[in-house]
PDB file of C-alpha atoms in Angstrom:
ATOM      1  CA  UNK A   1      -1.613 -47.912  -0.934  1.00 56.00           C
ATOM      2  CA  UNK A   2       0.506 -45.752   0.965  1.00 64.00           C
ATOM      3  CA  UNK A   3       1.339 -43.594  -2.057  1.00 57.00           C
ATOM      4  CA  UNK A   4      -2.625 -42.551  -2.526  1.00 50.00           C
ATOM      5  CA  UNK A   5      -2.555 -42.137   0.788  1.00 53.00           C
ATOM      6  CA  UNK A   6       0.490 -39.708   0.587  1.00 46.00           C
ATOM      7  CA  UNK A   7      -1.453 -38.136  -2.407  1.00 41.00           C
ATOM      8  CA  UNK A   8      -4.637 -37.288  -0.343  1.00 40.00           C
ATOM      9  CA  UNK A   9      -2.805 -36.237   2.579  1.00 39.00           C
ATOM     10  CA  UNK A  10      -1.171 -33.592   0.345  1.00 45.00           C
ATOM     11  CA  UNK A  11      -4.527 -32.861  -1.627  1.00 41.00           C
ATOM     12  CA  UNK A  12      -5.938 -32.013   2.003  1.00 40.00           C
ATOM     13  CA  UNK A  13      -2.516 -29.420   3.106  1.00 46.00           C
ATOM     14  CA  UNK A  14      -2.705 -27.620  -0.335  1.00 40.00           C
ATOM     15  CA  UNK A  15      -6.935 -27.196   0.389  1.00 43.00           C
ATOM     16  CA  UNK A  16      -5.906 -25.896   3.907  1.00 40.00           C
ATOM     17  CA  UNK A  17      -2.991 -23.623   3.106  1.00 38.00           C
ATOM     18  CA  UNK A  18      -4.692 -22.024   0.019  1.00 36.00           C
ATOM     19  CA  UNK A  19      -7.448 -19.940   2.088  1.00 38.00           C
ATOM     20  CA  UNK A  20      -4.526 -18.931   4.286  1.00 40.00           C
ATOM     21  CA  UNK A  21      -2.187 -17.874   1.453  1.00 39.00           C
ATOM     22  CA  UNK A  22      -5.332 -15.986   0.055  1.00 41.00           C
ATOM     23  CA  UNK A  23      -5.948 -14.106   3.088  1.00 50.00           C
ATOM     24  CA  UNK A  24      -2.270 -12.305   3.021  1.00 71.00           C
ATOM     25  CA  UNK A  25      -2.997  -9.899   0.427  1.00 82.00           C
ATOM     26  CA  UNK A  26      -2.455  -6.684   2.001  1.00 92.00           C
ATOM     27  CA  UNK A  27      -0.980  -7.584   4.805  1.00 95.00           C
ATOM     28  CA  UNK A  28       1.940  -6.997   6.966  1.00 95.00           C
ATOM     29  CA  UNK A  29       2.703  -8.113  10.111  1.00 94.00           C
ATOM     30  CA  UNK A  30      -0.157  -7.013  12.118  1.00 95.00           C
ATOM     31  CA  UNK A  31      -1.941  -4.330   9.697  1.00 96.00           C
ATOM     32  CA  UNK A  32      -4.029  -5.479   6.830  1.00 97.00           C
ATOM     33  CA  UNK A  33      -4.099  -2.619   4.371  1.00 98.00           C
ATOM     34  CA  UNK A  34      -7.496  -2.277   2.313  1.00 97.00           C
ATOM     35  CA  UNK A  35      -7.039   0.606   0.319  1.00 97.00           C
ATOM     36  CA  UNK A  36      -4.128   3.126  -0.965  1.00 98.00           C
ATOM     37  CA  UNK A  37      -4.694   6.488  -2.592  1.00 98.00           C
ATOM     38  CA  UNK A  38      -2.775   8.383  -3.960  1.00 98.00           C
ATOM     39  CA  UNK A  39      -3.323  12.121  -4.870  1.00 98.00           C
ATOM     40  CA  UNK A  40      -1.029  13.759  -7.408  1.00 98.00           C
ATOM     41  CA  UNK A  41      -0.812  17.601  -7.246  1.00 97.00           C
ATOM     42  CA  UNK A  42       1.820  19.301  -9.672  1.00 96.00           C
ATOM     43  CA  UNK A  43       5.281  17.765  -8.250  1.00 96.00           C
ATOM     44  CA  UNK A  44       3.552  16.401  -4.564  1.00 97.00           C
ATOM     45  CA  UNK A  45       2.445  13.182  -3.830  1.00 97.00           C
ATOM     46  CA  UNK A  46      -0.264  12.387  -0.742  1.00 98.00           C
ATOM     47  CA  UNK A  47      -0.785   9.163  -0.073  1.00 98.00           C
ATOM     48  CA  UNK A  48      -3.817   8.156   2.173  1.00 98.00           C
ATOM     49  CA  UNK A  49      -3.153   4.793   3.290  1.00 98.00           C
ATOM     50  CA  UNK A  50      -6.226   2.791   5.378  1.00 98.00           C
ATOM     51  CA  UNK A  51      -5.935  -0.500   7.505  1.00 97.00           C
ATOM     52  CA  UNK A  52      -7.266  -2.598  10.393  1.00 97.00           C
ATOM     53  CA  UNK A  53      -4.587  -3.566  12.740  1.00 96.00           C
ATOM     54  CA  UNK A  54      -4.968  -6.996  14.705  1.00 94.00           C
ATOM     55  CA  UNK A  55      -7.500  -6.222  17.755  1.00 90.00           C
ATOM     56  CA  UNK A  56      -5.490  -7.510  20.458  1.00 89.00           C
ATOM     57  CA  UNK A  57      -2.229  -5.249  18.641  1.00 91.00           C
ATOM     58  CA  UNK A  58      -4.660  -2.362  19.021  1.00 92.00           C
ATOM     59  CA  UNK A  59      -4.402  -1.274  22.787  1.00 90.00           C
ATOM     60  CA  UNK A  60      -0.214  -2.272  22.330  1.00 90.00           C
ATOM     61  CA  UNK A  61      -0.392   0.848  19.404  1.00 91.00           C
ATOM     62  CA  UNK A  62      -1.656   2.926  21.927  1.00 88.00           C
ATOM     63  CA  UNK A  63      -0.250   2.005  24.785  1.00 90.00           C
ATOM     64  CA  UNK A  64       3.412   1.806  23.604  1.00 89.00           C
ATOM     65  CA  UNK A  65       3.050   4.328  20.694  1.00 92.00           C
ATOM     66  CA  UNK A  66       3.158   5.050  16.942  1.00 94.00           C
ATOM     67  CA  UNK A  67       6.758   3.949  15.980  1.00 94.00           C
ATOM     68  CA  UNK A  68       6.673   0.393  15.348  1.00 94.00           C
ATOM     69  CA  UNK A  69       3.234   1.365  13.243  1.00 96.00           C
ATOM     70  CA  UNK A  70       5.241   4.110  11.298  1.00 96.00           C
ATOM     71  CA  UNK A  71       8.153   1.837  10.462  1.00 95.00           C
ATOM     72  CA  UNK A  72       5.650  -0.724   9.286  1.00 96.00           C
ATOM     73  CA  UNK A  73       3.805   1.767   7.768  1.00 96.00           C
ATOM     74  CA  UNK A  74       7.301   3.020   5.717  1.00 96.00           C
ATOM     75  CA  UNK A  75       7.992  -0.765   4.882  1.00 95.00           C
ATOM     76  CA  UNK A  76       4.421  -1.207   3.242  1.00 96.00           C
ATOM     77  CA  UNK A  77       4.932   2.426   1.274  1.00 95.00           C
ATOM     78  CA  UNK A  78       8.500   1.923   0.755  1.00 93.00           C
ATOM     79  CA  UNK A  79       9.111   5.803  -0.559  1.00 92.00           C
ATOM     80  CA  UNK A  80      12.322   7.496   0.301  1.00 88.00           C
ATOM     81  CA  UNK A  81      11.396  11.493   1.603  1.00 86.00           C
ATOM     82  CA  UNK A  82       8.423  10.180   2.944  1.00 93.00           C
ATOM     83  CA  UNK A  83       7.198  12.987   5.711  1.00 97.00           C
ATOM     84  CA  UNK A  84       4.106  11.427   7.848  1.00 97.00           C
ATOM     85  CA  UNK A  85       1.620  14.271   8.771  1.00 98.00           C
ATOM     86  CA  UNK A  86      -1.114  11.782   9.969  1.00 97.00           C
ATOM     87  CA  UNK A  87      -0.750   8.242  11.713  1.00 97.00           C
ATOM     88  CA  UNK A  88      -4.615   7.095  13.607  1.00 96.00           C
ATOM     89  CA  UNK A  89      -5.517   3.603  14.054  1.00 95.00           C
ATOM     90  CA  UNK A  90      -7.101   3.063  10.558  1.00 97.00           C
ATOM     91  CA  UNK A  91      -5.208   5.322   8.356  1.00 97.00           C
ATOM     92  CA  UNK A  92      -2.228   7.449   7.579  1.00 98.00           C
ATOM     93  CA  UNK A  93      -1.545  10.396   5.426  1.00 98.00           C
ATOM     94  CA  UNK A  94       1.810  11.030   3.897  1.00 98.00           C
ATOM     95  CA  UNK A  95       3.028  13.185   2.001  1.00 98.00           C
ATOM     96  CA  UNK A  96       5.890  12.727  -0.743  1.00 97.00           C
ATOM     97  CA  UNK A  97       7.391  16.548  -2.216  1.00 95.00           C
ATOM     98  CA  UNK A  98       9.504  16.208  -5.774  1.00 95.00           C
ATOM     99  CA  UNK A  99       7.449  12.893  -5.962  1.00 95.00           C
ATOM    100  CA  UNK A 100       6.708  13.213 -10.111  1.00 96.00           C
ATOM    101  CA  UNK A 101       9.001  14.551 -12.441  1.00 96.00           C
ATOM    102  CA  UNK A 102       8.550  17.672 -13.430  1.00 97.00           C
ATOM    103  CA  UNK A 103       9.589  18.437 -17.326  1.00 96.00           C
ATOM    104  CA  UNK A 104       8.934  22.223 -17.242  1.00 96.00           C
ATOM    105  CA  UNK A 105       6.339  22.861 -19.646  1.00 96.00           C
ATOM    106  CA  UNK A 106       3.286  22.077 -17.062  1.00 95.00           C
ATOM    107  CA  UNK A 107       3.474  18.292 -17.521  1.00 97.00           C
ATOM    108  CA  UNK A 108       4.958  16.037 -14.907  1.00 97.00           C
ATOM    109  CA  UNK A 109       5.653  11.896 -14.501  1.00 97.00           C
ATOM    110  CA  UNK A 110       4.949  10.055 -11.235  1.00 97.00           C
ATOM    111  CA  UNK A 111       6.791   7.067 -11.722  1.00 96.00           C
ATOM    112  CA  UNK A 112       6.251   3.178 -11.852  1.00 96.00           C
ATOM    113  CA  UNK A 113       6.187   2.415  -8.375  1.00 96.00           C
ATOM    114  CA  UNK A 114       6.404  -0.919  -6.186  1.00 96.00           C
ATOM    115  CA  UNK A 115       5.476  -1.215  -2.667  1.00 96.00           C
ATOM    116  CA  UNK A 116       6.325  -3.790  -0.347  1.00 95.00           C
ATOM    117  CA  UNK A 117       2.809  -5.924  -0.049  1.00 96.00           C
ATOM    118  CA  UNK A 118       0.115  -6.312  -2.587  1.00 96.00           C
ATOM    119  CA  UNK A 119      -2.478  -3.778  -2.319  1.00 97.00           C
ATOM    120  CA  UNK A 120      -5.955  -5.052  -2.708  1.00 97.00           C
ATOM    121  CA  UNK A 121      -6.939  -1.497  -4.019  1.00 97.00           C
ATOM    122  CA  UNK A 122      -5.003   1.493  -5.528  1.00 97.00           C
ATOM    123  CA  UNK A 123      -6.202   4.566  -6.341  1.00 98.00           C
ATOM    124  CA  UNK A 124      -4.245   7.046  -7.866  1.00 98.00           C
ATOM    125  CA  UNK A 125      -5.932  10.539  -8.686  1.00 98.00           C
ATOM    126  CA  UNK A 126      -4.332  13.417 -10.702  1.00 97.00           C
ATOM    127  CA  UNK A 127      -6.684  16.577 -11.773  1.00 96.00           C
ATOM    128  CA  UNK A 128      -7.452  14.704 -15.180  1.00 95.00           C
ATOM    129  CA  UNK A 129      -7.690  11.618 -14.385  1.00 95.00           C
ATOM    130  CA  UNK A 130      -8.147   8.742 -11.591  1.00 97.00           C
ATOM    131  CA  UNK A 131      -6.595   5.182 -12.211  1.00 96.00           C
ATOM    132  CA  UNK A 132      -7.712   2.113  -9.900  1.00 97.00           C
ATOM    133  CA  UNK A 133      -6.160  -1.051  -9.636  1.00 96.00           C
ATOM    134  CA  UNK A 134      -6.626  -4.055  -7.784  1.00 96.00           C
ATOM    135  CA  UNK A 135      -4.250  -6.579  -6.621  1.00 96.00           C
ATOM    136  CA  UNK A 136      -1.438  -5.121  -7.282  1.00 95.00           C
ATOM    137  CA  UNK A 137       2.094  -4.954  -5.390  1.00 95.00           C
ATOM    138  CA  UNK A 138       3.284  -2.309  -8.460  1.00 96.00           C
ATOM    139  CA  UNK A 139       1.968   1.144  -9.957  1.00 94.00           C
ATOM    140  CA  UNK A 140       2.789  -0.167 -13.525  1.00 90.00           C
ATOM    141  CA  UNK A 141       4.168   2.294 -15.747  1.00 90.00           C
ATOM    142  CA  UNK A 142       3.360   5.457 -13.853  1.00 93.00           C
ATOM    143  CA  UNK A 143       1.283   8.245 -14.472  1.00 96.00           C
ATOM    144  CA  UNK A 144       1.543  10.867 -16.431  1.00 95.00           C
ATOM    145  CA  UNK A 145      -0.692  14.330 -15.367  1.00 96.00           C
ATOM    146  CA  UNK A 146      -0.038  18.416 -15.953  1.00 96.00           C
ATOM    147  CA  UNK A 147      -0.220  21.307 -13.908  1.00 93.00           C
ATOM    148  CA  UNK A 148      -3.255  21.942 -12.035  1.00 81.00           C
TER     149      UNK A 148
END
């Protein structure tokens, strides 16, 4: 007897952790990203990252300031030479020089890329072509674009 009722008591945890566990894609901490874009242009990389933070972490943001947002923000995008030029309360642009590799003959490689949450939509858009995936805590495989 007590072993079923061991076996439903752990039937009902798994059914109550499972929504939770589903919820944390995209987040971090206090900012649940929705969406990542990325825009490749020649060697640059911009990268237009949008989120909710918590409500009640809202009027902390902007009372106490951007930095603990930014070094979230870095943890999420985990690029090195990352240069913020925008940081709101929904989104952030940054930008990324020397991000793709450029082989000197007007083609260039942004590389596979992995981020430090799952990203419930990426979009990355070169002048020929725009890739989306969903899901995803990599860029598989890179991209490959030329000169625009």
């Amino acid at each position: 007897m007590q072993k079923w009722s061991l076996a439903v008591l752990i039937l009902l945890i798994c059914g109550v952790a499972t929504p939770v566990m589903a919820a944390d894609t995209g987040r971090y901490s206090y900012i649940a990203v929705t969406q990542v874009d990325i825009y490749l242009f020649n060697d640059k990389a911009t990268i237009d990252i949008a989120y909710k933070i918590d409500d009640g972490i809202q009027f902390v943001v902007l009372l106490l300031g951007k930095a603990d947002l930014k070094n979230k923000l870095e943890d999420i995008i985990d690029y090195n030479g990352a240069e913020f030029k925008k940081i709101e309360l929904d989104h952030a642009v940054i930008e990324i020089e020397n991000a793709s590799i450029d082989y000197n003959d007007g083609s260039y490689w942004f590389p596979e890329h992995e981020f430090g949450i799952a990203v419930p939509r990426l979009v990355v858009t070169t002048p020929q072509v725009k890739k989306e995936f969903t899901n995803t805590s990599v860029l598989p495989e890179g991209v490959g674009h030329f000169k625009a």
